[in-house]
Amino acid sequence: MQRDLLPRILEAIRHDAVPPGHRLPEASLARRLQVSRTPIRAALRHLAERGLVVALPNGGYALSRPAEEISDSEYSSGSSELDAYCVRVAKDRVAGTLPSQASEADMMRRYEIGRPLLLRVLNKLAEVGMVERRPGHGWLFSPLNDNAAIIEGYAFRRIIEPAAVLEASFAPDPAWLADMRRRHEATLMRPWNENDSVALFEMNCEFHEGLMAASGNRFLVLALQQQSRLRRYSNYSWRYGPERVVVSCREHIEIIDRLQEGERDIAAALLRRHLDRAQEVSLSPRERNV
């Protein structure tokens, strides 16, 4: 989460035209990005280690130089390499060539990487519930969804997600909606690369889980997070083609449009249709040449 927050924090700073020396409030960033203050603080500490922000004497951080002068490579620090290995692991799990239990030595040989990089990959996958360390030795990967589980999962989501949007307590943060729009539009502008499937799915999760969070019901968020964990393998090993990326992003933007206009009934209907279409794609044969 901390790594994924880095570009989003920088994007927010650029959008707000924050000048050098200006304090970066953790609380407002956490609200805007729909996360707790702990990962925000860790991400700012990471930026400070690279000299992009500076620690203030009384606590907190401030921007060290104009945001437009900061290149993506200065804060990404190998994230594309990590995502590439995450995609390989997901593909092998979906294909059945990577067993549910594996030792670090086996995986080092399989992927021809050293232990430090392998541990970074496994720890990233562990952060999102795809794998866990076994007591004593090796790693245990979470189970894969079959077609029956996919159908049941989407049926469950059609029950809770549109209903959450229609809750009287539903109140999405306008800054969060604007941030979601910017990120989806940026995804549409970039040429598609299969390693982008990790960032795409995590953005997708943030969108749907953010809608649940806007309802003010913590149990809805927890229920959807469990569904997200079950779907990660098939989505990290993306084989639905770049066309589906465009459709999904545009459908999300259409829902955002309605929410920004206060048309929750229409947004809920669009969300239900979006889930129906996503289920059809999930159950259809996948593209082989993406």
Short mmCIF file of C-alpha atoms in Angstrom, two decimals:
data_model
loop_
_atom_site.label_atom_id
_atom_site.label_comp_id
_atom_site.label_asym_id
_atom_site.label_seq_id
_atom_site.Cartn_x
_atom_site.Cartn_y
_atom_site.Cartn_z
CA MET A 1 0.00 0.00 0.00
CA GLN A 2 2.83 2.38 0.86
CA ARG A 3 4.43 1.89 -2.58
CA ASP A 4 1.10 2.33 -4.34
CA LEU A 5 0.46 5.57 -2.44
CA LEU A 6 3.64 7.27 -3.67
CA PRO A 7 2.40 8.29 -7.15
CA ARG A 8 -1.01 9.20 -5.75
CA ILE A 9 0.49 11.52 -3.13
CA LEU A 10 2.66 13.16 -5.77
CA GLU A 11 -0.34 13.52 -8.10
CA ALA A 12 -2.34 15.22 -5.33
CA ILE A 13 0.58 17.59 -4.65
CA ARG A 14 0.83 18.45 -8.34
CA HIS A 15 -2.92 18.96 -8.68
CA ASP A 16 -3.00 21.34 -5.71
CA ALA A 17 0.13 23.18 -6.93
CA VAL A 18 1.73 22.77 -3.49
CA PRO A 19 4.80 25.05 -3.26
CA PRO A 20 8.17 23.89 -1.87
CA GLY A 21 8.35 24.22 1.91
CA HIS A 22 4.60 23.75 2.31
CA ARG A 23 3.56 21.31 5.04
CA LEU A 24 1.94 18.07 3.81
CA PRO A 25 -0.88 17.28 6.28
CA GLU A 26 -1.18 13.55 6.89
CA ALA A 27 -4.82 13.72 7.97
CA SER A 28 -6.08 15.46 4.83
CA LEU A 29 -4.04 13.16 2.57
CA ALA A 30 -5.46 10.13 4.37
CA ARG A 31 -9.03 11.38 3.88
CA ARG A 32 -8.42 12.25 0.27
CA LEU A 33 -6.86 8.89 -0.60
CA GLN A 34 -9.29 6.87 1.58
CA VAL A 35 -6.61 5.22 3.74
CA SER A 36 -5.44 5.49 7.34
CA ARG A 37 -2.67 7.85 8.42
CA THR A 38 -0.20 5.01 9.05
CA PRO A 39 0.54 4.15 5.37
CA ILE A 40 0.52 7.89 4.51
CA ARG A 41 3.20 8.49 7.15
CA ALA A 42 5.25 5.53 5.86
CA ALA A 43 4.99 6.78 2.26
CA LEU A 44 6.11 10.29 3.30
CA ARG A 45 9.04 8.76 5.19
CA HIS A 46 9.96 6.88 1.98
CA LEU A 47 9.87 10.16 0.03
CA ALA A 48 12.02 11.80 2.71
CA GLU A 49 14.65 9.08 2.33
CA ARG A 50 14.90 10.07 -1.34
CA GLY A 51 15.08 13.77 -0.57
CA LEU A 52 11.73 14.59 -2.19
CA VAL A 53 10.22 15.85 1.08
CA VAL A 54 11.89 17.03 4.30
CA ALA A 55 11.07 16.23 7.91
CA LEU A 56 9.96 19.27 9.95
CA PRO A 57 11.36 19.96 13.44
CA ASN A 58 7.95 19.66 15.11
CA GLY A 59 6.89 16.59 13.18
CA GLY A 60 5.42 16.06 9.75
CA TYR A 61 6.88 16.66 6.31
CA ALA A 62 7.12 19.44 3.74
CA LEU A 63 7.79 19.41 0.01
CA SER A 64 11.47 19.97 -0.74
CA ARG A 65 11.21 21.20 -4.34
CA PRO A 66 8.58 21.86 -7.04
CA ALA A 67 6.54 18.69 -7.64
CA GLU A 68 6.74 19.06 -11.44
CA GLU A 69 10.52 18.60 -11.19
CA ILE A 70 10.18 15.17 -9.52
CA SER A 71 10.38 12.30 -12.01
CA ASP A 72 8.54 9.04 -11.57
CA SER A 73 11.80 7.09 -11.39
CA GLU A 74 12.82 9.00 -8.26
CA TYR A 75 10.10 7.44 -6.14
CA SER A 76 9.15 4.22 -7.96
CA SER A 77 12.38 2.39 -7.01
CA GLY A 78 11.85 -0.85 -8.86
CA SER A 79 8.08 -1.16 -8.50
CA SER A 80 7.70 -2.18 -12.16
CA GLU A 81 10.08 -5.11 -11.59
CA LEU A 82 8.08 -6.19 -8.54
CA ASP A 83 4.83 -6.02 -10.49
CA ALA A 84 6.33 -8.10 -13.31
CA TYR A 85 7.18 -10.90 -10.87
CA CYS A 86 3.77 -10.62 -9.21
CA VAL A 87 2.18 -11.13 -12.63
CA ARG A 88 4.39 -14.19 -13.27
CA VAL A 89 3.42 -15.74 -9.94
CA ALA A 90 -0.28 -15.09 -10.58
CA LYS A 91 -0.08 -16.61 -14.07
CA ASP A 92 1.65 -19.73 -12.76
CA ARG A 93 -0.95 -20.13 -10.00
CA VAL A 94 -3.86 -19.76 -12.44
CA ALA A 95 -2.20 -22.18 -14.86
CA GLY A 96 -1.66 -24.70 -12.06
CA THR A 97 2.12 -24.89 -12.55
CA LEU A 98 2.88 -23.27 -9.18
CA PRO A 99 1.66 -25.45 -6.29
CA SER A 100 -0.28 -24.08 -3.34
CA GLN A 101 2.79 -24.60 -1.14
CA ALA A 102 6.35 -23.75 -2.20
CA SER A 103 9.72 -23.17 -0.58
CA GLU A 104 11.84 -20.08 -1.18
CA ALA A 105 14.54 -22.27 -2.73
CA ASP A 106 12.05 -23.72 -5.23
CA MET A 107 10.80 -20.28 -6.20
CA MET A 108 14.31 -18.86 -6.50
CA ARG A 109 15.11 -21.61 -9.02
CA ARG A 110 11.80 -21.27 -10.84
CA TYR A 111 12.03 -17.50 -11.33
CA GLU A 112 15.82 -17.25 -11.39
CA ILE A 113 15.97 -14.47 -8.81
CA GLY A 114 17.84 -13.93 -5.56
CA ARG A 115 16.32 -14.23 -2.13
CA PRO A 116 16.13 -10.45 -1.40
CA LEU A 117 14.04 -9.76 -4.52
CA LEU A 118 11.93 -12.89 -3.99
CA LEU A 119 11.13 -11.80 -0.44
CA ARG A 120 10.07 -8.37 -1.70
CA VAL A 121 7.71 -10.06 -4.18
CA LEU A 122 6.30 -12.44 -1.57
CA ASN A 123 5.88 -9.67 0.98
CA LYS A 124 4.00 -7.56 -1.55
CA LEU A 125 1.70 -10.50 -2.30
CA ALA A 126 1.32 -11.14 1.43
CA GLU A 127 0.19 -7.54 1.97
CA VAL A 128 -2.88 -8.23 -0.18
CA GLY A 129 -3.61 -11.69 1.21
CA MET A 130 -2.40 -13.78 -1.74
CA VAL A 131 0.23 -15.74 0.19
CA GLU A 132 1.34 -16.30 3.77
CA ARG A 133 4.49 -17.69 5.33
CA ARG A 134 4.12 -21.22 6.68
CA PRO A 135 5.32 -21.87 10.25
CA GLY A 136 8.90 -23.01 10.02
CA HIS A 137 9.40 -23.28 6.26
CA GLY A 138 7.93 -22.25 2.93
CA TRP A 139 4.93 -20.23 1.77
CA LEU A 140 1.24 -21.07 1.39
CA PHE A 141 -0.72 -19.50 -1.49
CA SER A 142 -4.41 -18.68 -1.15
CA PRO A 143 -6.92 -20.83 -3.10
CA LEU A 144 -8.14 -20.00 -6.58
CA ASN A 145 -11.74 -19.22 -7.52
CA ASP A 146 -13.67 -21.69 -9.65
CA ASN A 147 -16.66 -20.70 -11.82
CA ALA A 148 -19.15 -21.44 -9.05
CA ALA A 149 -17.25 -19.18 -6.64
CA ILE A 150 -17.07 -16.43 -9.27
CA ILE A 151 -20.85 -16.54 -9.79
CA GLU A 152 -21.53 -16.53 -6.05
CA GLY A 153 -19.05 -13.70 -5.50
CA TYR A 154 -20.65 -11.43 -8.07
CA ALA A 155 -24.14 -12.28 -6.78
CA PHE A 156 -22.98 -11.20 -3.32
CA ARG A 157 -21.48 -7.99 -4.68
CA ARG A 158 -24.67 -7.14 -6.60
CA ILE A 159 -26.50 -7.34 -3.28
CA ILE A 160 -24.21 -5.14 -1.20
CA GLU A 161 -22.58 -2.61 -3.55
CA PRO A 162 -25.60 -0.88 -5.15
CA ALA A 163 -27.36 -1.00 -1.77
CA ALA A 164 -24.42 0.78 -0.13
CA VAL A 165 -24.68 3.62 -2.66
CA LEU A 166 -28.38 4.00 -1.77
CA GLU A 167 -27.77 4.08 1.99
CA ALA A 168 -28.90 7.30 3.67
CA SER A 169 -25.43 7.61 5.22
CA PHE A 170 -23.65 7.37 1.84
CA ALA A 171 -21.40 10.43 1.42
CA PRO A 172 -18.37 10.08 -0.87
CA ASP A 173 -15.59 12.61 -0.41
CA PRO A 174 -15.58 14.97 -3.45
CA ALA A 175 -11.76 15.01 -3.39
CA TRP A 176 -11.70 11.21 -3.49
CA LEU A 177 -14.10 11.14 -6.45
CA ALA A 178 -11.92 13.68 -8.28
CA ASP A 179 -8.79 11.64 -7.52
CA MET A 180 -10.46 8.47 -8.81
CA ARG A 181 -11.47 10.26 -12.00
CA ARG A 182 -7.91 11.51 -12.60
CA ARG A 183 -6.42 8.06 -12.05
CA HIS A 184 -8.89 6.33 -14.38
CA GLU A 185 -8.37 8.95 -17.08
CA ALA A 186 -4.58 8.57 -16.72
CA THR A 187 -4.96 4.79 -17.17
CA LEU A 188 -6.94 5.37 -20.37
CA MET A 189 -4.17 7.62 -21.71
CA ARG A 190 -1.34 5.13 -21.15
CA PRO A 191 -0.45 2.33 -23.61
CA TRP A 192 -1.40 -1.00 -22.04
CA ASN A 193 1.29 -3.30 -20.67
CA GLU A 194 0.51 -6.63 -19.01
CA ASN A 195 2.52 -5.62 -15.94
CA ASP A 196 0.00 -2.78 -15.47
CA SER A 197 -2.56 -5.40 -14.44
CA VAL A 198 -1.39 -5.15 -10.81
CA ALA A 199 -1.94 -1.38 -10.62
CA LEU A 200 -5.20 -1.71 -12.59
CA PHE A 201 -6.70 -4.23 -10.20
CA GLU A 202 -5.58 -2.34 -7.09
CA MET A 203 -7.16 0.85 -8.48
CA ASN A 204 -10.31 -1.16 -9.20
CA CYS A 205 -10.34 -2.39 -5.60
CA GLU A 206 -9.84 1.11 -4.25
CA PHE A 207 -12.78 2.34 -6.33
CA HIS A 208 -15.24 -0.33 -5.17
CA GLU A 209 -13.99 -0.40 -1.58
CA GLY A 210 -14.09 3.40 -1.52
CA LEU A 211 -17.78 3.29 -2.39
CA MET A 212 -18.32 0.90 0.51
CA ALA A 213 -16.34 3.17 2.83
CA ALA A 214 -18.50 6.14 1.79
CA SER A 215 -21.52 4.32 3.23
CA GLY A 216 -19.94 4.60 6.68
CA ASN A 217 -20.38 0.86 7.30
CA ARG A 218 -17.10 -0.86 8.19
CA PHE A 219 -18.58 -4.34 7.74
CA LEU A 220 -19.41 -3.67 4.10
CA VAL A 221 -15.78 -2.67 3.52
CA LEU A 222 -14.47 -5.82 5.22
CA ALA A 223 -16.81 -8.03 3.18
CA LEU A 224 -15.68 -6.49 -0.10
CA GLN A 225 -12.01 -6.69 0.87
CA GLN A 226 -12.43 -10.44 1.29
CA GLN A 227 -13.91 -10.65 -2.21
CA SER A 228 -10.97 -8.65 -3.56
CA ARG A 229 -8.48 -11.13 -2.08
CA LEU A 230 -10.26 -13.99 -3.82
CA ARG A 231 -10.09 -12.25 -7.21
CA ARG A 232 -6.49 -11.10 -7.25
CA TYR A 233 -4.86 -14.10 -8.95
CA SER A 234 -7.13 -14.05 -12.00
CA ASN A 235 -6.89 -10.28 -12.32
CA TYR A 236 -3.13 -10.02 -11.84
CA SER A 237 -2.78 -12.56 -14.66
CA TRP A 238 -4.86 -10.33 -16.93
CA ARG A 239 -5.89 -11.97 -20.21
CA TYR A 240 -9.03 -10.05 -21.10
CA GLY A 241 -7.33 -7.68 -23.51
CA PRO A 242 -6.75 -3.91 -23.43
CA GLU A 243 -10.27 -3.32 -24.74
CA ARG A 244 -11.72 -4.52 -21.43
CA VAL A 245 -9.44 -2.10 -19.58
CA VAL A 246 -11.02 0.77 -21.53
CA VAL A 247 -14.57 -0.45 -20.92
CA SER A 248 -14.02 -0.93 -17.19
CA CYS A 249 -12.42 2.49 -16.71
CA ARG A 250 -15.15 4.24 -18.69
CA GLU A 251 -17.87 2.50 -16.69
CA HIS A 252 -16.21 3.61 -13.45
CA ILE A 253 -15.98 7.19 -14.75
CA GLU A 254 -19.66 7.10 -15.69
CA ILE A 255 -20.54 6.07 -12.12
CA ILE A 256 -18.32 8.87 -10.78
CA ASP A 257 -20.12 11.35 -13.06
CA ARG A 258 -23.49 10.43 -11.58
CA LEU A 259 -22.21 10.55 -8.01
CA GLN A 260 -20.73 13.99 -8.58
CA GLU A 261 -24.15 15.10 -9.84
CA GLY A 262 -25.83 13.60 -6.79
CA GLU A 263 -27.73 11.04 -8.89
CA ARG A 264 -27.29 8.06 -6.60
CA ASP A 265 -30.18 6.02 -8.04
CA ILE A 266 -28.59 6.12 -11.49
CA ALA A 267 -25.12 5.46 -10.07
CA ALA A 268 -26.42 2.36 -8.26
CA ALA A 269 -28.05 1.08 -11.46
CA LEU A 270 -24.85 1.67 -13.42
CA LEU A 271 -22.87 -0.12 -10.72
CA ARG A 272 -25.18 -3.14 -10.93
CA ARG A 273 -24.80 -3.23 -14.72
CA HIS A 274 -21.03 -2.91 -14.37
CA LEU A 275 -20.92 -5.94 -12.05
CA ASP A 276 -23.11 -7.96 -14.43
CA ARG A 277 -20.77 -7.23 -17.32
CA ALA A 278 -17.69 -7.99 -15.22
CA GLN A 279 -19.12 -11.39 -14.32
CA GLU A 280 -19.74 -12.19 -17.99
CA VAL A 281 -16.12 -11.35 -18.79
CA SER A 282 -14.80 -13.36 -15.84
CA LEU A 283 -16.65 -16.47 -17.02
CA SER A 284 -15.80 -16.09 -20.71
CA PRO A 285 -12.78 -17.66 -22.48
CA ARG A 286 -9.73 -15.43 -22.11
CA GLU A 287 -7.74 -13.83 -24.86
CA ARG A 288 -4.47 -15.64 -25.59
CA ASN A 289 -2.48 -12.88 -27.25
CA VAL A 290 -2.59 -9.73 -25.13
#
